[in-house]
CSV table of C-alpha atoms in Angstrom, one decimal:
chain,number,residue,atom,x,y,z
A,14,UNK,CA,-41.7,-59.7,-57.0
A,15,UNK,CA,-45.6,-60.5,-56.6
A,16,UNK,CA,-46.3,-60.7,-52.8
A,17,UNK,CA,-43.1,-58.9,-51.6
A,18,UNK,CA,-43.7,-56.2,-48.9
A,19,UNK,CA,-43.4,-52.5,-49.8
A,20,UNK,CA,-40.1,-52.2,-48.7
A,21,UNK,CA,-38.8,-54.4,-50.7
A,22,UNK,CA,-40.3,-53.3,-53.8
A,23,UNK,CA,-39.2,-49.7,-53.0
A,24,UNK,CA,-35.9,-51.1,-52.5
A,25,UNK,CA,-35.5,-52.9,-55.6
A,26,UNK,CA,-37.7,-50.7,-58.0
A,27,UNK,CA,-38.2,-47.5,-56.2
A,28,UNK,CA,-41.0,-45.5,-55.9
A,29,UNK,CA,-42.0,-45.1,-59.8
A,30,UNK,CA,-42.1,-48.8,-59.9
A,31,UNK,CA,-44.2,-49.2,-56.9
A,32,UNK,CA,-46.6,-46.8,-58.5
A,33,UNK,CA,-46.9,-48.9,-61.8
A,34,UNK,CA,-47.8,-52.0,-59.9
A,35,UNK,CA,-50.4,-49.9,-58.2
A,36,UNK,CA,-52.2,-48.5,-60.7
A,37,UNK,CA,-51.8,-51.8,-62.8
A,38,UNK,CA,-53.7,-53.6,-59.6
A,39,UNK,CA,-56.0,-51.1,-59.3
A,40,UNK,CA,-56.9,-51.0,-63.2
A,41,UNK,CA,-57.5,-54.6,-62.1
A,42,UNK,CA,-59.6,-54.6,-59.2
A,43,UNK,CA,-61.6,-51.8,-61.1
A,44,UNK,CA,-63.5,-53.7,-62.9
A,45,UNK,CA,-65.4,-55.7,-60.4
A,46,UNK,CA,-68.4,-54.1,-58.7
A,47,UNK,CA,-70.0,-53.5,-55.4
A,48,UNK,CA,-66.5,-53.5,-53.4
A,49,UNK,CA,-64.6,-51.1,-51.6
A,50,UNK,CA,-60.9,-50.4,-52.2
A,51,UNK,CA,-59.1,-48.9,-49.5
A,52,UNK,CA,-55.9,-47.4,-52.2
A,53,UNK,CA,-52.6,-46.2,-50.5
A,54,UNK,CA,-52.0,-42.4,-50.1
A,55,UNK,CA,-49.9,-42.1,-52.7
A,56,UNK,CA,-52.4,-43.9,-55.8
A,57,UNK,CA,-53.5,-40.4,-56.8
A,58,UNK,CA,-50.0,-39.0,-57.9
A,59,UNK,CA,-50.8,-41.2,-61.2
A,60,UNK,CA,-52.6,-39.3,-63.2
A,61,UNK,CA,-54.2,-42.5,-64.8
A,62,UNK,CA,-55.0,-44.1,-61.4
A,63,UNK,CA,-56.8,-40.6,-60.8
A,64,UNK,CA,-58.7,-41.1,-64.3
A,65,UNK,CA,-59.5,-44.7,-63.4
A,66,UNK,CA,-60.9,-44.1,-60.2
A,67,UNK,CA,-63.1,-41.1,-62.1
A,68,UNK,CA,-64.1,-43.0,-64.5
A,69,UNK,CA,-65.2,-46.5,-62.6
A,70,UNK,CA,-65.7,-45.7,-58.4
A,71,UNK,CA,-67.3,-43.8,-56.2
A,72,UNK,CA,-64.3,-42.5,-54.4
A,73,UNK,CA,-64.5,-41.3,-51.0
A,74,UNK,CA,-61.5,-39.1,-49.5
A,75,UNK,CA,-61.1,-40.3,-45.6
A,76,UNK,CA,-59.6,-36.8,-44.3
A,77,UNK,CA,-57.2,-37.3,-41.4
A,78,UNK,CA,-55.4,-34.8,-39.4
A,79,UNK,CA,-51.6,-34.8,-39.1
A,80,UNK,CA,-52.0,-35.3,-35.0
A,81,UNK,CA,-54.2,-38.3,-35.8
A,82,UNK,CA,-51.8,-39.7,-38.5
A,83,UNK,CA,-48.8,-39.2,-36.3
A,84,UNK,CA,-51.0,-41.3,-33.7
A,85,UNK,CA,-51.8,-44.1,-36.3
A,86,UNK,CA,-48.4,-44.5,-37.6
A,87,UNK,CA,-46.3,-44.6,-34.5
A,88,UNK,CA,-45.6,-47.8,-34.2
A,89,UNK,CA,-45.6,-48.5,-37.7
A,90,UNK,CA,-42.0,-48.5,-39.5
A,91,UNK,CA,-43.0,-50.4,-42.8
A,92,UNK,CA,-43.5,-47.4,-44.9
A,93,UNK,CA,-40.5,-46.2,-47.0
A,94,UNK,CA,-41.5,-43.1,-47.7
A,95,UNK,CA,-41.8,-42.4,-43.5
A,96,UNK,CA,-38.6,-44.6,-42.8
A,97,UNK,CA,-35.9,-41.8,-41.8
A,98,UNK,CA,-36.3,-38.0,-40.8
A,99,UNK,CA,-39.2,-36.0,-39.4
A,100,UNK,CA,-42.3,-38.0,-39.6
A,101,UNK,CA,-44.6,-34.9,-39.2
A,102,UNK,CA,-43.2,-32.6,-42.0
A,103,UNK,CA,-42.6,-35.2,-44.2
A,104,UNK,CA,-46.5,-36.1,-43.9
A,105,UNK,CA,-47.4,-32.4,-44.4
A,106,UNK,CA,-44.6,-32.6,-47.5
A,107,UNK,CA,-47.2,-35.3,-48.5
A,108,UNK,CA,-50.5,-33.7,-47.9
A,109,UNK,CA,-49.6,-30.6,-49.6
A,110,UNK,CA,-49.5,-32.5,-52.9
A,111,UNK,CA,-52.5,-35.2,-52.6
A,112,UNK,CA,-54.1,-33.3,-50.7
A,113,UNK,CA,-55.5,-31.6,-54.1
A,114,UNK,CA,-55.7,-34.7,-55.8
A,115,UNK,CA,-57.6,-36.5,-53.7
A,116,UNK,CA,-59.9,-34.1,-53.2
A,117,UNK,CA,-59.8,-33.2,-57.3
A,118,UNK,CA,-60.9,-37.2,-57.9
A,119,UNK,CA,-63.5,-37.6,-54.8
A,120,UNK,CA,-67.0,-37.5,-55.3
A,121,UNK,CA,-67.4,-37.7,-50.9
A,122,UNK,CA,-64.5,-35.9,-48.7
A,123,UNK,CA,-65.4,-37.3,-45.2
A,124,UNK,CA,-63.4,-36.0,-42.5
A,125,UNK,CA,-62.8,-38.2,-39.6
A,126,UNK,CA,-60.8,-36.0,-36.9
A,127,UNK,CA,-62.1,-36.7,-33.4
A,128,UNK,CA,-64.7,-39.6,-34.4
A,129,UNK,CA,-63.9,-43.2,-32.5
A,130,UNK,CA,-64.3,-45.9,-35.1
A,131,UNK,CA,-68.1,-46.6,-34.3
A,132,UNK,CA,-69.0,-43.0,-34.7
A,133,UNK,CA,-66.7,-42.3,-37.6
A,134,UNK,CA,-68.1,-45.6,-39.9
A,135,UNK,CA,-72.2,-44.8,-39.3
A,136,UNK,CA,-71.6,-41.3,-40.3
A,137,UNK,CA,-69.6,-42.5,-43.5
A,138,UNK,CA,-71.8,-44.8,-44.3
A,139,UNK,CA,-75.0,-42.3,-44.1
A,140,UNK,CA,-72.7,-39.7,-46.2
A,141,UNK,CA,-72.3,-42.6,-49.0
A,142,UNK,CA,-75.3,-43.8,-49.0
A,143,UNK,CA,-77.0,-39.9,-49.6
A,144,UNK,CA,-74.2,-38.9,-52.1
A,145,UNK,CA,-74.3,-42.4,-53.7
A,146,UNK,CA,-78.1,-41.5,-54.5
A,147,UNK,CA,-77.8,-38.2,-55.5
A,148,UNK,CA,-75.4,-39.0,-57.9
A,149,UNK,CA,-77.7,-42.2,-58.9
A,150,UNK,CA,-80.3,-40.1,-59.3
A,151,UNK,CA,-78.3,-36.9,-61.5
């Protein structure tokens, strides 16, 4: 159902059908330029997701620490994939697999342990803007 929360499509289509609507949206939102995207951990476990974002983005892999996750996700019980169990080895369950992937599809890996917000978005935006030209100018 279009607008449903991700509960609910886990719920009625699991996670493979979750995955199609995501890489369907992002094959979508794709083709328009000049935006950022900000995917969901789990869009590189499609190996055409990974192609599309190859093929048409600049992708930049926001590295964050388990502690740091575990601190942004506490109050958070909307994702189905965190609902029951142990939050922090499920998330390194997680990692271990994109992990690779993300790193495999990113042309930036931008790590953003210990930054406050302010600090962590002027040094990601100097990091894109130098990658973005060298690659401009490759």
């Amino acid at each position: 159902a279009a607008g449903a929360s991700v509960t609910t499509i886990f719920e009625l289509e699991g996670e493979a059908g979750f995955r199609q609507r995501e890489e369907r949206l992002l094959e979508e939102v794709l083709h328009a330029h000049s935006q950022v995207i900000a995917t969901g951990g789990g869009a590189v476990l499609s190996p055409a997701s990974r192609d599309l974002m190859g093929r048409r983005a600049f992708v930049v892999y926001v590295r964050v620490g388990l502690d740091h996750q575990l601190d942004r996700l506490a109050r958070d019980h909307s994702r189905p994939l965190l609902a029951s169990g142990d939050r922090a080895e499920k998330l390194q369950a997680l990692a271990k697999v994109r992990n690779p992937l993300y790193e495999s599809v990113a042309d930036l890996v931008f790590d953003s342990d210990g930054l406050d917000v302010s600090v962590a978005t002027r040094k990601l935006c100097h990091q894109v803007q130098t990658a973005w030209q060298r690659e401009q100018a490759a």
